[in-house]
Coordinates of C-alpha atoms and ligand atoms in Angstrom, one line a residue:
M3 CA 0.3 0.3 0.4
K4 CA 1.6 3.5 -0.8
F5 CA 0.4 6.6 0.5
E6 CA 1.3 9.6 -1.6
I7 CA 1.1 13.0 0.5
L8 CA 0.2 16.8 -1.1
T9 CA 0.7 19.4 2.1
I10 CA 3.0 22.6 2.0
F11 CA 3.8 21.4 5.7
P12 CA 6.1 18.1 5.4
E13 CA 7.7 18.6 8.8
M14 CA 4.1 17.5 10.6
F15 CA 4.8 13.8 9.2
S16 CA 8.1 13.0 10.5
P17 CA 7.3 12.5 14.2
Y18 CA 4.4 10.2 12.9
L19 CA 5.5 8.3 10.7
R20 CA 8.3 7.2 13.3
E21 CA 6.3 5.8 16.5
G22 CA 4.3 2.9 17.3
V23 CA 2.5 0.5 14.6
F24 CA 2.3 3.0 12.0
G25 CA 6.4 3.7 12.5
R26 CA 6.9 -0.5 12.0
A27 CA 4.5 -0.5 9.7
V28 CA 7.1 1.8 7.8
N29 CA 10.1 0.8 8.3
S30 CA 9.4 -2.7 7.6
G31 CA 7.8 -1.8 4.3
I32 CA 4.7 -3.1 4.3
V33 CA 3.6 1.1 3.4
D34 CA 4.9 3.5 1.7
I35 CA 4.9 6.7 2.6
R36 CA 6.3 9.5 0.0
I37 CA 5.7 13.0 1.5
I38 CA 5.6 15.4 -1.0
N39 CA 6.2 19.4 -0.5
I40 CA 3.4 21.2 -2.7
R41 CA 5.3 24.3 -2.5
D42 CA 8.1 22.7 -4.2
F43 CA 5.6 23.2 -7.6
A44 CA 5.2 26.5 -7.4
R45 CA 7.4 28.7 -10.0
D46 CA 8.3 32.0 -8.5
S47 CA 10.7 33.1 -6.7
H48 CA 8.9 33.7 -2.7
K49 CA 7.6 29.7 -4.2
T50 CA 4.5 31.0 -4.1
T51 CA 1.5 28.2 -3.4
D52 CA -1.9 31.1 -2.6
D53 CA -3.8 33.6 -3.5
R54 CA -6.4 36.4 -3.0
P55 CA -9.7 35.0 -3.1
Y56 CA -11.2 36.6 -6.8
G57 CA -14.8 37.8 -5.4
G58 CA -12.9 39.2 -2.3
G59 CA -13.0 38.2 1.1
D60 CA -10.9 36.9 4.2
G61 CA -8.5 34.3 3.6
M62 CA -6.5 32.8 0.8
V63 CA -6.5 30.0 -1.2
M64 CA -4.7 27.2 -2.8
K65 CA -3.3 28.1 -6.1
P66 CA -3.7 25.2 -8.8
E67 CA -1.3 25.4 -10.9
P68 CA 1.3 23.5 -7.7
I69 CA -0.8 21.0 -6.4
C70 CA -1.6 20.4 -9.7
R71 CA 2.0 19.7 -11.2
A72 CA 3.2 18.1 -7.4
L73 CA -0.4 15.9 -8.5
D74 CA 1.5 14.8 -12.4
S75 CA 5.0 14.1 -10.9
I76 CA 2.9 10.6 -8.8
E77 CA 3.8 7.3 -10.6
R78 CA -0.2 6.6 -11.3
E79 CA -0.4 2.6 -9.4
K80 CA -3.2 0.6 -11.7
R81 CA -5.7 1.7 -8.7
S82 CA -4.6 4.6 -7.5
L83 CA -7.9 7.2 -5.8
V84 CA -6.9 11.0 -5.4
I85 CA -8.5 12.2 -2.0
F86 CA -8.9 15.3 -1.0
L87 CA -9.3 16.0 3.3
S88 CA -12.6 18.7 3.0
P89 CA -14.8 19.0 5.9
Q90 CA -17.2 18.6 2.8
G91 CA -16.0 16.0 2.3
R92 CA -18.2 11.7 3.5
R93 CA -17.7 11.0 6.5
F94 CA -14.8 8.9 6.9
D95 CA -16.0 5.8 9.2
Q96 CA -14.8 2.5 9.6
A97 CA -16.5 1.0 6.4
S98 CA -14.6 3.5 4.5
A99 CA -10.8 3.0 5.7
W100 CA -11.9 -1.5 5.2
E101 CA -12.7 -0.2 1.6
L102 CA -9.7 2.5 0.9
S103 CA -7.2 -0.5 1.9
E104 CA -8.2 -2.3 -0.8
W105 CA -6.5 0.3 -2.8
E106 CA -2.9 0.1 -4.2
Q107 CA -2.6 4.1 -3.8
I108 CA -3.7 6.9 -1.9
I109 CA -3.1 10.3 -3.0
L110 CA -4.0 12.0 0.3
I111 CA -4.0 16.2 -1.1
C112 CA -4.1 18.7 1.7
G113 CA -5.6 21.5 2.1
R114 CA -5.0 25.3 4.4
Y115 CA -6.0 28.7 4.2
E116 CA -10.1 28.5 2.9
G117 CA -8.8 25.3 0.7
I118 CA -8.3 24.4 -2.9
D119 CA -9.0 25.9 -6.7
E120 CA -12.3 24.8 -6.8
R121 CA -10.9 24.0 -10.8
I122 CA -9.0 21.0 -8.8
R123 CA -11.5 19.9 -7.0
L124 CA -13.6 19.6 -10.3
H125 CA -10.9 17.9 -12.4
C126 CA -8.2 15.7 -10.4
I127 CA -10.1 14.8 -7.0
D128 CA -11.4 11.3 -7.1
R129 CA -12.9 11.5 -3.7
E130 CA -13.2 14.1 -0.5
I131 CA -12.9 12.2 2.7
S132 CA -14.3 14.1 5.9
I133 CA -12.6 12.8 9.4
G134 CA -16.0 14.9 11.4
D135 CA -18.1 17.9 11.5
Y136 CA -15.7 20.4 12.6
V137 CA -13.2 23.2 11.1
L138 CA -9.6 22.2 10.9
S139 CA -7.0 23.8 10.1
G140 CA -5.8 21.9 8.1
G141 CA -5.9 18.5 6.0
E142 CA -2.9 16.8 7.5
L143 CA -3.9 15.3 10.7
G144 CA -7.1 14.3 8.9
A145 CA -4.5 12.7 6.2
M146 CA -2.6 11.1 9.4
V147 CA -6.1 9.7 10.7
V148 CA -7.1 8.3 7.3
M149 CA -3.7 6.6 7.2
D150 CA -3.9 5.7 10.6
A151 CA -7.2 4.3 10.0
V152 CA -6.4 2.2 7.0
S153 CA -3.6 1.0 7.4
R154 CA -3.5 -0.4 10.3
L155 CA -5.7 -3.6 8.0
I156 CA -3.3 -4.5 5.8
P157 CA -2.1 -7.9 7.0
G158 CA 1.1 -7.4 8.6
V159 CA 0.8 -4.2 10.3
L160 CA -0.8 -5.0 13.3
G161 CA 1.0 -7.8 15.4
G162 CA -1.5 -10.2 15.5
E163 CA -3.2 -11.3 12.4
T164 CA -6.9 -11.3 13.9
S165 CA -5.9 -8.6 17.0
N166 CA -8.9 -6.2 14.3
L167 CA -11.0 -8.5 14.3
Y168 CA -13.1 -7.3 17.7
D169 CA -12.3 -4.3 17.3
S170 CA -14.9 -1.4 18.0
F171 CA -16.6 -1.0 14.7
E172 CA -15.8 -4.0 12.7
E173 CA -19.1 -5.9 13.9
G174 CA -20.7 -3.0 14.4
L175 CA -20.7 -3.1 17.8
L176 CA -18.2 -1.9 20.0
E177 CA -15.5 -3.8 21.6
Y178 CA -15.7 -5.5 24.6
P179 CA -13.8 -3.9 28.2
H180 CA -10.1 -4.7 28.8
Y181 CA -8.5 -5.1 31.6
T182 CA -4.9 -5.7 32.8
R183 CA -2.6 -7.0 36.2
P184 CA -2.4 -5.5 38.6
R185 CA -5.6 -8.0 39.5
I186 CA -7.3 -4.9 42.2
F187 CA -7.4 -1.1 41.3
N188 CA -8.3 1.1 43.1
G189 CA -10.3 -1.2 44.4
T190 CA -12.2 -2.8 42.0
E191 CA -11.4 -6.3 41.3
V192 CA -10.7 -7.7 37.7
P193 CA -14.2 -9.3 36.7
D194 CA -13.7 -13.3 37.9
V195 CA -14.4 -14.7 34.3
L196 CA -11.3 -13.3 33.0
L197 CA -9.7 -15.5 35.6
S198 CA -11.3 -18.9 34.7
G199 CA -9.8 -19.9 32.1
D200 CA -12.9 -21.2 30.5
H201 CA -13.2 -19.6 27.2
E202 CA -16.9 -20.1 26.2
K203 CA -17.2 -18.4 29.6
I204 CA -15.3 -15.5 28.2
R205 CA -16.5 -15.8 24.8
I206 CA -20.1 -15.1 26.6
W207 CA -18.6 -12.4 28.3
R208 CA -17.1 -10.6 26.3
R209 CA -19.7 -10.7 23.8
T210 CA -22.5 -8.9 26.3
E211 CA -20.3 -6.0 26.8
S212 CA -19.4 -6.0 24.0
L213 CA -23.4 -5.5 23.2
R214 CA -24.5 -3.5 26.4
K215 CA -21.4 -1.4 25.8
T216 CA -23.1 -0.4 22.2
L217 CA -26.5 -0.6 23.5
E218 CA -25.5 2.2 26.0
K219 CA -23.5 4.4 24.0
R220 CA -24.3 3.8 20.5
P221 CA -28.4 2.4 20.6
D222 CA -28.2 4.0 16.6
L223 CA -25.5 0.8 15.8
L224 CA -27.4 -2.0 16.5
K225 CA -30.4 -1.2 14.2
R226 CA -27.1 -2.2 10.9
A227 CA -25.5 -4.8 12.9
N228 CA -25.4 -8.3 12.0
L229 CA -27.0 -9.4 15.2
S230 CA -27.3 -13.6 15.7
Q231 CA -30.2 -15.0 18.3
E232 CA -27.6 -15.5 20.8
D233 CA -26.6 -11.9 20.9
D234 CA -30.8 -11.4 20.0
R235 CA -31.6 -13.1 23.3
I236 CA -29.0 -10.7 25.5
L237 CA -30.0 -7.5 24.4
N238 CA -33.6 -8.8 25.4
R239 CA -32.3 -9.8 29.0
L240 CA -30.2 -6.6 28.9
K241 CA -33.1 -3.9 27.8
K242 CA -35.2 -5.7 30.7
G243 CA -32.3 -5.4 33.3
T244 CA -32.2 -8.5 34.1
W245 CA -28.3 -8.8 33.6
G246 CA -26.2 -6.8 35.8
S247 CA -25.4 -3.4 34.8
D248 CA -21.1 -3.0 35.9
A249 CA -19.9 -5.4 33.4
G250 CA -18.8 -7.9 36.1
N251 CA -16.6 -5.4 38.5
K252 CA -16.6 -6.9 42.0
E253 CA -15.2 -3.7 44.7
S254 CA -12.6 -5.5 46.5
G255 CA -13.4 -5.9 50.2
S256 CA -17.0 -5.8 49.6
E257 CA -19.5 -8.7 49.7
N258 CA -18.9 -11.4 47.5
K259 CA -22.0 -10.7 44.8
E260 CA -22.4 -12.0 41.6
R261 CA -22.9 -9.0 39.5
G262 CA -22.3 -8.7 35.7
C263 CA -22.5 -11.2 33.3
T264 CA -24.1 -14.9 33.7
V265 CA -23.4 -17.0 31.8
F266 CA -26.5 -19.6 30.7
Ligands
SAM304 N1 -13.3 27.1 4.3 C1 -13.6 25.8 3.9 C2 -14.7 25.2 4.0 O1 -16.0 25.8 5.2 O2 -15.2 24.0 3.8 C3 -12.7 24.9 5.7 C4 -11.1 25.4 4.6 S1 -10.1 24.7 6.2 C5 -10.1 26.5 7.2 C6 -8.5 24.3 5.6 C7 -8.2 22.4 5.2 O3 -8.1 21.8 6.0 C8 -10.0 22.3 4.1 O4 -9.5 22.6 3.1 C9 -9.6 21.0 4.5 O5 -8.0 20.3 3.4 C10 -9.0 20.9 6.1 N2 -10.3 20.7 6.8 C11 -10.8 20.8 7.6 N3 -11.6 20.6 8.6 C12 -11.2 19.2 7.2 C13 -12.6 17.5 8.0 N4 -13.1 17.8 9.3 N5 -12.1 16.9 7.5 C14 -11.2 16.7 6.6 N6 -10.0 18.3 6.7 C15 -10.5 19.3 6.9

């Protein structure tokens, strides 16, 4: 997977490209990133990439020619997509990340100021993507968000090949809660079932907590989720309030009452 990023602030990407999962993906060559400085394609002595808007008004507009030349300089793969990061684009989500992970080459154009000249949008762009309904000062953060979400879906980028299977949104649900050592923290114990070694009980507990979190935090997701009969049964009980309300936690020192998941 190749990412080509067009920006006037290439330095913004350096720390991000070095660190964590994404840094490892870049170092191992699974993900190939090229940062293209749009300014290098400006032909005047001041390397101008923006100008005043026709019609007047505040703010500057990114000039079309440097962006166009920068795009022309890219060797295009067969399956290549040009994306403009824009608050006016389609809202980015996990399904979009999966779809983008199928492409060979993704070219991300980062706008600044009032945005880019409309003719670039009309003639050179395949898709506009927004990372949310708010306005940022530039597309660079959006480009990082898209690259991160897409690249972690590419085989080999995450350590275990299944480690993203249960992430939030993958099955239309939010993910279940996680615990690690110590066993008791701030008076709250890790749910017993996670220490039981019983894989079936753990599976049902995780599914229940995933459904519970989705019901509590994002009930809108349940309408589109692919739910099994078992899920429907669990959800019915959660809705009736007959399935505990505290993720199975026990407070240390308190009475050892089973409040969480009851395995059926
Ligand atoms: N005047 C533009 C408008 O109202 O649609 C906003 C321009 S914004 C200040 C500058 C640049 O930041 C945009 O061209 C775009 O590349 C980027 N940007 C801002 N908000 C964004 C968002 N929610 N998602 C993706 N990119 C965004």
